Coordinates of C-alpha atoms in Angstrom, one line a residue:
Chain H
M1 CA 75.5 103.7 80.9
A2 CA 76.3 102.1 77.5
E3 CA 73.6 103.9 75.8
T4 CA 75.1 107.3 76.2
T5 CA 78.7 106.1 76.0
L6 CA 78.1 104.9 72.5
T7 CA 75.8 107.6 71.3
A8 CA 76.4 110.8 73.3
P9 CA 79.4 112.1 71.3
A10 CA 77.1 111.2 68.4
P11 CA 75.6 113.6 66.1
A12 CA 78.3 112.6 63.7
P13 CA 76.3 112.6 60.5
E14 CA 77.6 109.9 58.3
P15 CA 76.2 109.1 54.9
A16 CA 73.0 107.4 55.8
P17 CA 71.9 104.1 54.2
A18 CA 68.8 104.8 52.3
R19 CA 66.5 102.9 54.6
G20 CA 66.8 104.4 58.1
L21 CA 67.4 108.2 57.7
R22 CA 64.3 109.3 59.6
R23 CA 64.6 106.6 62.3
R24 CA 68.2 107.4 62.9
S25 CA 67.7 111.0 63.5
A26 CA 64.8 110.2 65.8
A27 CA 67.2 107.9 67.7
A28 CA 69.9 110.6 67.7
R29 CA 67.4 113.1 69.1
A30 CA 66.3 110.6 71.8
A31 CA 70.0 110.0 72.7
L32 CA 70.6 113.7 72.9
A33 CA 67.6 114.2 75.1
R34 CA 68.8 111.4 77.3
S35 CA 72.2 112.9 77.5
V36 CA 70.9 116.3 78.5
L37 CA 68.6 114.8 81.1
L38 CA 71.5 112.8 82.5
H39 CA 73.6 115.9 82.7
V40 CA 70.9 117.8 84.5
V41 CA 70.2 115.0 87.0
I42 CA 73.9 114.4 87.8
V43 CA 74.6 118.1 88.2
I44 CA 71.6 118.6 90.5
G45 CA 72.9 115.6 92.5
A46 CA 76.3 117.1 92.7
L47 CA 74.9 120.4 93.9
A48 CA 72.9 118.5 96.5
M49 CA 76.0 116.7 97.6
F50 CA 78.0 119.9 97.8
F51 CA 75.3 121.9 99.5
P52 CA 76.2 120.9 103.1
F53 CA 79.7 122.2 102.5
Y54 CA 78.4 125.4 101.1
W55 CA 76.2 125.8 104.0
T56 CA 79.0 125.1 106.4
I57 CA 81.1 127.9 104.8
V58 CA 78.1 130.3 104.8
T59 CA 77.4 129.6 108.5
S60 CA 81.1 130.1 109.4
L61 CA 81.1 133.5 107.7
T62 CA 77.9 134.7 109.4
P63 CA 78.9 136.1 112.7
G64 CA 76.6 135.2 115.6
T65 CA 74.7 132.4 113.9
G66 CA 72.6 130.6 116.5
L67 CA 69.6 128.4 116.7
S68 CA 67.3 131.3 116.4
S69 CA 68.8 132.7 113.2
T70 CA 66.8 132.2 110.0
P71 CA 68.8 130.5 107.3
S72 CA 69.7 132.5 104.3
L73 CA 71.6 131.3 101.3
V74 CA 74.0 134.3 101.3
P75 CA 75.7 135.5 104.5
S76 CA 74.1 138.9 105.4
D77 CA 77.1 140.5 107.0
P78 CA 80.0 138.2 106.2
G79 CA 83.1 138.2 108.4
F80 CA 85.8 136.1 109.9
D81 CA 84.8 136.7 113.5
A82 CA 84.1 133.0 114.1
Y83 CA 87.6 132.1 112.9
R84 CA 89.2 134.7 115.1
Q85 CA 87.2 133.5 118.1
L86 CA 88.4 129.9 117.3
F87 CA 92.0 130.9 117.4
A88 CA 91.6 133.2 120.3
D89 CA 89.7 130.8 122.6
L90 CA 91.5 127.6 121.9
P91 CA 95.1 126.7 121.2
F92 CA 93.7 126.1 117.7
A93 CA 97.0 126.5 115.8
R94 CA 98.5 123.9 118.0
I95 CA 95.6 121.6 117.6
V96 CA 95.8 121.8 113.8
G97 CA 99.6 121.1 114.2
N98 CA 98.9 118.1 116.3
S99 CA 96.6 116.6 113.7
L100 CA 99.1 117.3 111.0
L101 CA 102.0 115.7 113.0
L102 CA 100.1 112.6 113.9
A103 CA 98.7 112.1 110.4
T104 CA 102.0 112.5 108.7
I105 CA 103.9 110.1 111.0
T106 CA 101.0 107.6 110.8
T107 CA 101.0 107.8 107.0
L108 CA 104.8 107.2 106.6
A109 CA 104.7 104.4 109.1
Q110 CA 101.8 102.7 107.4
L111 CA 103.4 102.9 104.0
V112 CA 106.5 101.1 105.4
T113 CA 104.7 98.5 107.4
S114 CA 102.0 97.8 104.8
A115 CA 104.4 97.6 101.9
T116 CA 106.8 95.2 103.5
A117 CA 104.1 92.9 104.8
A118 CA 102.3 93.0 101.5
Y119 CA 105.6 91.9 99.8
A120 CA 105.8 88.9 102.2
F121 CA 102.2 87.9 101.5
S122 CA 102.6 88.4 97.7
R123 CA 106.1 87.2 97.1
L124 CA 107.5 85.1 99.9
P125 CA 105.8 81.8 100.4
F126 CA 106.2 80.4 103.9
R127 CA 104.4 77.8 105.9
G128 CA 101.2 79.2 107.4
R129 CA 101.2 82.2 105.2
T130 CA 97.4 81.9 104.5
V131 CA 96.7 81.6 108.2
V132 CA 98.8 84.6 109.1
F133 CA 97.2 86.7 106.3
G134 CA 93.8 85.6 107.6
I135 CA 94.8 86.8 111.1
Y136 CA 95.8 90.2 109.6
L137 CA 92.5 90.4 107.8
A138 CA 90.7 89.5 111.0
T139 CA 92.3 92.5 112.8
M140 CA 90.3 94.7 110.3
M141 CA 87.1 93.3 111.8
I142 CA 88.0 94.1 115.3
P143 CA 86.1 97.2 116.4
L144 CA 88.4 99.8 117.8
Q145 CA 86.0 100.1 120.7
V146 CA 86.8 96.5 121.7
L147 CA 90.4 97.6 122.1
V148 CA 90.0 100.9 123.8
V149 CA 89.9 99.7 127.4
P150 CA 92.8 97.2 127.3
L151 CA 94.8 99.6 125.1
F152 CA 94.3 102.4 127.5
A153 CA 95.4 100.1 130.4
E154 CA 98.4 99.0 128.4
L155 CA 99.6 102.5 127.6
R156 CA 98.8 103.8 131.0
A157 CA 101.1 101.0 132.4
W158 CA 103.9 102.3 130.2
G159 CA 103.3 105.9 131.2
L160 CA 102.3 106.9 127.6
V161 CA 98.9 108.3 128.3
D162 CA 98.7 112.0 127.2
T163 CA 101.7 111.7 124.9
Y164 CA 102.1 111.8 121.1
L165 CA 103.7 108.4 121.3
G166 CA 100.6 107.0 123.0
A167 CA 98.4 108.4 120.3
L168 CA 100.7 107.1 117.5
L169 CA 101.6 103.6 118.6
P170 CA 98.3 101.8 117.8
T171 CA 98.2 103.4 114.3
L172 CA 101.6 102.4 113.0
A173 CA 100.3 99.3 111.2
A174 CA 96.9 98.5 109.7
A175 CA 95.7 95.4 107.9
F176 CA 93.8 97.5 105.4
G177 CA 97.0 98.8 103.9
V178 CA 98.5 95.3 103.8
F179 CA 95.4 94.1 102.0
L180 CA 95.4 97.0 99.5
L181 CA 99.1 96.7 98.6
R182 CA 99.0 93.0 98.4
Q183 CA 96.2 93.2 95.8
A184 CA 98.3 95.6 93.8
M185 CA 101.5 93.6 94.1
N186 CA 99.7 90.4 92.9
Q187 CA 99.1 92.2 89.7
V188 CA 102.8 93.1 89.1
P189 CA 104.0 90.3 86.8
F190 CA 106.1 87.7 88.6
E191 CA 108.2 87.6 85.4
L192 CA 109.7 90.9 86.4
D193 CA 111.0 89.5 89.7
E194 CA 112.3 86.5 87.8
A195 CA 114.2 88.8 85.4
A196 CA 115.6 90.8 88.4
A197 CA 116.5 87.5 90.2
I198 CA 118.4 86.3 87.1
D199 CA 120.3 89.6 87.2
G200 CA 121.2 88.7 90.8
A201 CA 118.8 90.8 92.7
G202 CA 117.8 89.7 96.2
H203 CA 114.4 90.3 97.8
F204 CA 115.1 93.7 99.2
R205 CA 116.3 94.8 95.9
I206 CA 113.3 93.4 94.0
F207 CA 111.0 94.9 96.6
W208 CA 112.6 98.3 96.2
T209 CA 113.4 98.5 92.5
V210 CA 110.8 96.2 90.9
V211 CA 107.7 95.9 93.0
L212 CA 107.3 99.3 94.7
P213 CA 107.7 101.4 91.5
N214 CA 105.0 99.3 89.9
I215 CA 102.4 100.0 92.6
R216 CA 102.8 103.7 92.9
P217 CA 99.0 104.4 92.5
A218 CA 98.2 101.9 95.3
L219 CA 100.9 103.6 97.5
A220 CA 99.4 107.0 96.8
T221 CA 95.9 105.6 97.6
L222 CA 97.1 104.1 100.9
A223 CA 98.9 107.4 101.8
V224 CA 95.6 109.3 101.3
F225 CA 93.6 106.7 103.2
A226 CA 96.1 106.5 106.1
F227 CA 96.4 110.3 106.3
M228 CA 92.6 110.5 106.3
G229 CA 92.2 107.8 108.9
S230 CA 94.5 109.6 111.3
W231 CA 93.2 113.1 110.5
N232 CA 89.6 112.0 111.1
N233 CA 90.3 109.5 114.0
F234 CA 88.2 110.3 116.9
L235 CA 87.8 107.8 119.7
W236 CA 91.4 106.9 120.4
P237 CA 92.7 110.5 120.6
L238 CA 89.7 111.3 122.7
V239 CA 90.7 108.6 125.2
V240 CA 94.4 108.9 125.2
L241 CA 95.1 112.7 124.9
R242 CA 94.0 114.7 127.9
S243 CA 95.7 118.0 127.7
P244 CA 93.9 120.7 125.7
E245 CA 97.1 121.5 123.8
L246 CA 97.6 117.9 122.7
Q247 CA 94.1 117.5 121.3
T248 CA 93.4 116.7 117.7
L249 CA 90.9 118.4 115.4
P250 CA 87.9 116.1 115.6
V251 CA 88.1 115.9 119.4
A252 CA 88.4 119.6 119.7
L253 CA 85.4 120.0 117.3
A254 CA 83.3 117.6 119.3
G255 CA 84.2 119.7 122.4
L256 CA 83.3 122.9 120.6
Q257 CA 79.8 121.5 120.0
G258 CA 79.3 121.2 123.7
Q259 CA 80.9 124.6 124.5
Y260 CA 79.2 126.6 121.8
T261 CA 75.9 125.0 121.2
T262 CA 74.4 128.3 120.4
Q263 CA 77.3 129.5 118.3
W264 CA 77.1 127.5 115.2
D265 CA 79.3 130.0 113.3
V266 CA 82.3 129.0 115.5
V267 CA 81.5 125.2 115.2
M268 CA 81.2 125.5 111.5
A269 CA 84.4 127.6 111.2
G270 CA 86.2 124.7 113.0
S271 CA 84.6 122.3 110.6
V272 CA 85.9 124.3 107.6
V273 CA 89.4 124.4 109.0
S274 CA 89.3 120.6 109.5
I275 CA 88.1 119.9 106.0
L276 CA 90.5 122.2 104.0
P277 CA 93.7 120.2 104.4
M278 CA 92.0 116.9 103.5
L279 CA 90.4 118.6 100.5
A280 CA 93.8 119.9 99.3
I281 CA 95.3 116.4 99.6
Y282 CA 92.4 114.8 97.9
L283 CA 92.4 117.2 95.0
F284 CA 96.1 116.5 94.6
A285 CA 95.8 112.8 94.7
Q286 CA 92.3 112.2 93.2
K287 CA 93.6 110.5 90.1
Y288 CA 95.7 108.1 92.1
V289 CA 92.9 107.3 94.5
I290 CA 90.5 106.3 91.8
Q291 CA 93.2 104.4 89.9
G292 CA 94.4 102.9 93.1
V293 CA 91.0 101.6 94.1
A294 CA 90.6 100.2 90.6
N295 CA 94.0 98.5 91.0
T296 CA 92.8 96.9 94.2
G297 CA 91.5 94.5 91.7
L298 CA 88.7 93.5 94.0
K299 CA 89.8 89.9 93.5
Chain U
M1 CA 119.6 81.8 90.2
T2 CA 117.6 79.5 92.4
T3 CA 120.6 79.5 94.7
L4 CA 120.4 83.2 95.1
L5 CA 116.8 83.5 96.1
G6 CA 116.4 80.1 97.6
E7 CA 112.8 79.0 97.9
A8 CA 112.0 82.6 97.8
T9 CA 111.2 83.3 94.2
G10 CA 108.5 80.8 94.7
Q11 CA 105.8 79.8 92.4
A12 CA 106.8 82.1 89.6
L13 CA 110.1 80.4 89.1
R14 CA 108.9 76.9 89.7
D15 CA 105.8 77.1 87.7
G16 CA 107.6 78.9 84.9
A17 CA 109.9 75.8 84.7
A18 CA 112.7 78.3 84.0
G19 CA 115.3 75.7 83.2
P20 CA 116.5 72.6 84.9
E21 CA 116.5 72.7 88.7
R22 CA 120.0 72.7 89.9
P23 CA 120.6 70.1 92.6
S24 CA 121.2 72.2 95.7
R25 CA 124.2 71.4 97.8
P26 CA 123.0 69.9 101.2
R27 CA 125.7 71.9 103.1
N28 CA 124.1 75.2 102.1
R29 CA 120.5 74.2 102.4
R30 CA 120.3 74.8 106.1
S31 CA 121.9 78.2 106.1
R32 CA 119.8 79.2 103.1
R33 CA 116.7 78.3 105.0
I34 CA 117.7 80.4 107.9
R35 CA 118.5 83.3 105.6
Y36 CA 115.1 82.9 104.0
A37 CA 113.4 82.8 107.3
L38 CA 115.2 86.0 108.3
T39 CA 114.1 87.6 105.1
V40 CA 110.5 86.7 105.7
A41 CA 110.8 88.0 109.3
A42 CA 112.3 91.3 108.1
F43 CA 109.4 91.9 105.8
L44 CA 106.8 90.8 108.2
L45 CA 107.8 92.1 111.6
P46 CA 107.4 95.9 111.0
S47 CA 103.7 95.2 110.8
A48 CA 103.4 92.1 112.9
V49 CA 104.8 93.6 116.0
P50 CA 102.5 96.6 116.2
L51 CA 99.5 94.5 115.2
A52 CA 100.3 92.0 117.9
M53 CA 101.0 94.6 120.6
F54 CA 98.2 97.0 119.8
T55 CA 95.5 94.9 118.3
L56 CA 95.8 91.2 119.0
G57 CA 97.2 91.7 122.5
P58 CA 94.4 94.1 123.6
M59 CA 91.9 91.8 121.9
I60 CA 93.0 89.0 124.3
G61 CA 93.1 91.6 127.1
A62 CA 89.5 92.4 126.3
A63 CA 88.6 88.7 126.5
W64 CA 90.1 88.6 130.0
I65 CA 88.4 91.8 131.1
S66 CA 85.1 90.4 129.8
L67 CA 85.3 87.7 132.5
T68 CA 85.7 90.2 135.3
E69 CA 83.9 93.0 136.9
W70 CA 86.0 96.2 136.5
N71 CA 85.3 99.9 136.8
L72 CA 88.7 100.9 135.3
I73 CA 90.0 102.0 138.7
S74 CA 89.7 99.5 141.5
P75 CA 91.1 96.0 140.9
A76 CA 89.1 93.7 138.7
T77 CA 87.1 90.8 140.2
W78 CA 86.8 87.5 138.4
V79 CA 83.2 86.7 137.6
G80 CA 83.5 84.1 134.9
F81 CA 80.8 84.2 132.2
E82 CA 78.5 86.2 134.3
N83 CA 78.8 89.3 132.1
Y84 CA 77.8 87.2 129.0
A85 CA 74.8 85.7 130.9
T86 CA 73.7 89.2 132.0
L87 CA 73.9 90.5 128.4
L88 CA 72.1 87.5 126.9
T89 CA 69.2 87.9 129.3
D90 CA 69.0 91.7 129.1
P91 CA 66.5 92.8 126.5
E92 CA 68.6 95.9 125.9
T93 CA 71.2 93.8 124.2
G94 CA 68.7 92.7 121.6
E95 CA 67.6 96.2 121.2
V96 CA 71.0 97.7 120.5
F97 CA 71.7 94.9 118.0
L98 CA 68.3 95.6 116.3
H99 CA 69.1 99.3 116.1
T100 CA 72.5 98.5 114.5
L101 CA 70.7 96.2 112.0
Y102 CA 68.2 99.0 111.3
Y103 CA 71.1 101.3 110.5
I104 CA 72.6 98.8 108.2
A105 CA 69.3 98.0 106.5
G106 CA 68.7 101.7 105.7
Y107 CA 72.3 102.6 105.0
L108 CA 73.5 99.8 102.7
P109 CA 70.7 99.9 100.0
M110 CA 71.0 103.7 99.9
V111 CA 74.7 103.8 99.3
Y112 CA 74.7 100.9 96.9
V113 CA 71.8 101.9 94.7
G114 CA 72.9 105.6 94.9
G115 CA 76.6 104.8 94.3
L116 CA 75.7 102.5 91.4
A117 CA 73.5 105.1 89.8
I118 CA 76.1 107.8 90.0
A119 CA 78.9 105.4 88.9
L120 CA 76.8 104.5 85.8
A121 CA 76.2 108.1 85.0
L122 CA 79.7 109.2 85.6
N123 CA 81.0 106.4 83.4
T124 CA 79.4 107.9 80.4
A125 CA 80.9 110.6 78.2
L126 CA 79.9 113.4 80.6
R127 CA 81.3 116.9 80.6
G128 CA 83.2 117.7 83.8
R129 CA 83.4 114.1 84.9
T130 CA 86.5 114.6 87.0
L131 CA 85.1 117.6 88.8
L132 CA 81.8 115.8 89.4
R133 CA 83.6 112.7 90.8
G134 CA 85.5 115.0 93.1
I135 CA 82.3 116.6 94.4
Y136 CA 80.7 113.2 95.0
F137 CA 83.8 111.9 96.7
L138 CA 84.4 115.0 98.9
P139 CA 82.3 113.8 101.9
V140 CA 84.3 110.6 102.0
V141 CA 87.5 112.5 103.1
T142 CA 85.6 114.5 105.7
S143 CA 85.6 113.3 109.3
W144 CA 82.6 111.7 110.9
I145 CA 82.5 114.4 113.5
V146 CA 82.3 117.2 111.0
V147 CA 79.7 115.3 109.0
A148 CA 77.6 114.8 112.1
L149 CA 78.0 118.4 113.2
V150 CA 77.0 119.7 109.7
W151 CA 74.0 117.4 109.5
R152 CA 72.9 118.2 113.0
W153 CA 72.9 121.8 111.8
L154 CA 71.1 121.1 108.5
L155 CA 68.5 118.9 110.2
N156 CA 68.1 121.2 113.2
P157 CA 64.4 120.9 114.0
A158 CA 64.0 124.5 115.2
N159 CA 65.6 126.4 112.3
G160 CA 67.5 123.9 110.1
V161 CA 67.8 124.4 106.4
V162 CA 65.9 121.2 105.6
N163 CA 62.9 122.1 107.7
T164 CA 63.0 125.7 106.4
V165 CA 62.8 124.4 102.9
L166 CA 60.1 121.9 103.8
A167 CA 58.1 124.8 105.5
F168 CA 58.4 126.7 102.2
F169 CA 56.5 123.9 100.6
G170 CA 54.0 123.9 103.4
I171 CA 55.4 120.8 105.0
D172 CA 55.8 120.6 108.7
G173 CA 59.3 119.0 109.0
P174 CA 59.9 116.4 111.7
G175 CA 62.1 116.9 114.7
W176 CA 64.8 114.8 113.0
W177 CA 67.4 113.9 115.6
T178 CA 65.2 115.0 118.5
D179 CA 62.3 112.7 117.4
P180 CA 62.7 109.0 118.3
V181 CA 61.1 108.0 115.0
W182 CA 63.3 110.2 112.8
A183 CA 66.6 110.1 114.8
M184 CA 67.9 106.9 113.1
P185 CA 66.8 108.1 109.6
S186 CA 68.8 111.3 110.3
I187 CA 71.9 109.3 111.1
I188 CA 71.4 107.0 108.1
L189 CA 71.0 110.1 105.8
A190 CA 74.2 111.7 107.0
S191 CA 76.1 108.4 106.8
A192 CA 74.8 107.6 103.3
W193 CA 75.7 111.1 102.2
K194 CA 79.2 110.6 103.5
D195 CA 79.9 107.2 102.0
L196 CA 78.1 107.5 98.7
G197 CA 81.3 108.6 97.0
F198 CA 83.3 105.7 98.3
V199 CA 80.9 103.2 96.9
M200 CA 80.7 105.2 93.7
V201 CA 84.5 105.0 93.2
I202 CA 84.7 101.3 93.7
L203 CA 81.8 100.6 91.4
L204 CA 83.2 103.0 88.8
A205 CA 86.5 101.1 88.9
G206 CA 84.5 97.9 88.3
L207 CA 82.6 99.5 85.5
Q208 CA 85.7 100.6 83.7
A209 CA 87.1 97.1 83.8
I210 CA 84.1 95.9 81.7
D211 CA 85.0 95.2 78.1
P212 CA 82.8 97.5 76.0
E213 CA 82.6 94.8 73.3
L214 CA 80.5 92.7 75.7
L215 CA 77.9 95.5 75.9
D216 CA 78.0 96.0 72.2
A217 CA 77.4 92.3 71.7
A218 CA 74.5 92.4 74.1
R219 CA 73.1 95.4 72.2
V220 CA 73.4 93.7 68.9
D221 CA 71.5 90.8 70.4
G222 CA 68.7 93.2 71.1
A223 CA 69.2 93.7 74.9
G224 CA 67.7 96.9 76.2
W225 CA 69.3 99.1 78.8
W226 CA 67.7 97.3 81.8
R227 CA 68.5 93.9 80.3
R228 CA 72.1 94.9 79.8
L229 CA 72.3 96.2 83.4
F230 CA 71.0 93.0 84.9
S231 CA 72.5 90.5 82.6
V232 CA 75.8 92.0 81.7
I233 CA 76.8 94.9 84.0
L234 CA 75.7 93.6 87.4
P235 CA 77.2 90.1 87.0
L236 CA 80.5 91.7 85.9
L237 CA 80.3 94.1 88.8
S238 CA 79.8 91.3 91.3
P239 CA 83.4 91.4 92.7
A240 CA 83.1 95.1 93.3
T241 CA 79.6 94.6 94.8
F242 CA 81.0 91.9 97.1
F243 CA 83.8 94.2 98.2
V244 CA 81.3 97.0 98.9
I245 CA 79.0 94.8 100.9
V246 CA 81.7 93.1 103.0
I247 CA 83.3 96.5 103.9
S248 CA 79.9 98.2 104.5
L249 CA 78.7 95.5 106.8
I250 CA 81.9 95.5 108.8
N251 CA 81.7 99.3 109.1
G252 CA 78.0 99.2 109.6
F253 CA 78.2 97.0 112.7
Q254 CA 80.9 99.3 114.1
V255 CA 78.8 102.5 113.5
F256 CA 79.7 104.9 116.3
D257 CA 81.2 108.4 115.6
Q258 CA 78.2 109.8 113.9
V259 CA 75.8 108.4 116.4
Y260 CA 78.0 109.8 119.3
A261 CA 78.1 113.2 117.7
M262 CA 74.5 113.4 116.4
T263 CA 72.4 111.9 119.1
G264 CA 74.6 110.2 121.6
G265 CA 72.3 107.2 121.4
G266 CA 69.2 109.2 122.1
P267 CA 66.5 110.3 122.1
G268 CA 65.3 107.8 124.6
G269 CA 67.7 105.2 123.4
A270 CA 66.2 105.2 119.9
T271 CA 69.7 105.3 118.2
Q272 CA 71.5 103.3 120.9
V273 CA 73.7 101.1 118.7
V274 CA 76.0 98.3 119.9
V275 CA 79.2 100.4 120.0
Q276 CA 77.5 103.4 121.7
Q277 CA 76.4 100.9 124.3
I278 CA 79.9 99.6 124.7
Y279 CA 81.1 103.2 125.1
D280 CA 78.4 104.0 127.6
L281 CA 79.0 100.9 129.6
T282 CA 82.7 101.7 129.9
F283 CA 82.8 105.4 130.3
R284 CA 79.5 106.3 131.8
Y285 CA 78.6 103.3 134.0
G286 CA 82.1 102.0 134.7
Q287 CA 81.3 98.5 133.7
A288 CA 84.3 97.7 131.6
G289 CA 83.8 94.0 132.1
E290 CA 80.3 93.9 130.6
A291 CA 81.4 96.3 127.9
S292 CA 84.2 94.0 126.9
A293 CA 81.8 91.1 126.8
L294 CA 79.6 93.0 124.5
S295 CA 82.6 93.9 122.4
W296 CA 83.4 90.3 122.0
M297 CA 79.8 89.4 121.1
L298 CA 79.9 92.1 118.4
F299 CA 83.2 90.8 117.1
A300 CA 81.8 87.3 116.9
V301 CA 78.8 88.6 114.9
I302 CA 81.0 90.5 112.5
L303 CA 83.3 87.6 112.0
A304 CA 80.4 85.2 111.4
V305 CA 78.7 87.5 108.9
T306 CA 81.9 88.1 107.0
L307 CA 82.8 84.4 106.9
I308 CA 79.3 83.5 105.7
Q309 CA 79.8 86.1 102.9
I310 CA 83.1 84.7 101.9
R311 CA 81.7 81.2 101.9
G312 CA 78.7 82.3 99.9
Q313 CA 80.6 84.4 97.3
R314 CA 81.2 81.5 95.0
R315 CA 77.5 81.3 94.3
W316 CA 77.1 84.9 93.0
V317 CA 80.5 86.5 92.6
N318 CA 81.8 86.2 89.1
Y319 CA 85.6 86.8 88.7
G320 CA 85.5 86.4 85.0

């Protein structure tokens, strides 16, 4: 890494000290070669990473693609038949809407619940705080599958199976968000609180006007992760939502696979539709995500 | 000011020794305590209530169910620790844990080494860095179901792109997810592809926190690239590495969605991982009790592994 950082923007020919003119240019050439090689490798890697997406799109645009079709890099007779079929055969617009609705509410709820809890763990010492935080973290380790049966029984008892509320309730709070935001809050200088406190601010005010504005990248990161978690969530919606018109995208897609095993164009069209919104959000928030992960501090 | 915030402002104020402590009036101390407790509750309850109701509660519920025989429909019968005994004597239990470990053993080195290599490369003065990072990160935001579907399609033994390309080079591609030997590698490949970008971003963040002067100093001292990697970069990356390993292991033990969508545990049980087994026991064989017992065993393993790592981190994690 360092090699190229320090030499890549190099060929800045400075007046050479008498001794090492030839050696320096050899070194510069080697650095250039390394840099070119690095570019080539990393671009090939990126193409390989991107290829499955490209292939998904190509397949979705090739009507009637099945197991017997021979792959070709360019769709022979491109068309949107698969997409039309998707919207004709399924309440697909409704399914996309369901996913959007659940993901939006989950994201907003997790921002609130995580930020307030993180403030308590970062700024409000109380007896047993470490233990309580430990319990929060422990919930991250609980496989969702452990909870599915009792959760289902619980929500069935409340009559919430096959409702939006039933799908939403278990996703309102998540320890990951608390953890992420607490890490970010711990890096906000405590002197800022102190100054605000001297000015007469209470905790709610400090939370809202001092701490939150200072952890915006972490909040953006959590928003993306929470949205993503809900958007991509599979098992719980599969269990709790029964009616076809209440289904979410991943569940509908998994169903498509069974229904259309020979029609890969339709399955891949569904995949494209499910990737696009996430892609848009990610492109918009990419900077924050990377910065936010950096601010997690990993300490 | 101490009166305003009570004990609240906490360490910062006390440690900062921000002026002489005002003697608090005993009359107010009690009501202040109550107010402080209410403040803590107000900040904590929005998350604590849902977590208690929808995570901890069901967790305890699962513990109770694990001591019963229950098919989700007729009333449960108490059987004590019979489910655990059955699981511990059943060779299949060992197998599903072994398959899970196989997954982790393949997946973790792939994402770590791959993620590190990409992070190192993308941390250099490279053209189009942001775009490249975006491309490498893209699979992370995609759902497991989509990833599984796409890779099933790519690795389709009959006419998948991968086998078509291999055939072009005269190689007879394997049956991938239809072949017991290649099914798990197929899942590992798809999973590594999906998570590479996540690991890359975390390591990249760690790399950017490294003071370039340290690397310059090492270079001046005559350290070559590998030496700088092992003696400077990796030790300074240890917190990021620790984070990646902890998260990857927790997720690795819980591997499910991609298995469910790619192989369903097959062929012939070759990719039957712990969670797939829990799912099958519950929804295919109507043995919710045994499934819950297995869930608890899995949780115990994850907890133990994580605690061991946290204990062990002092030995190798360097927080600088």
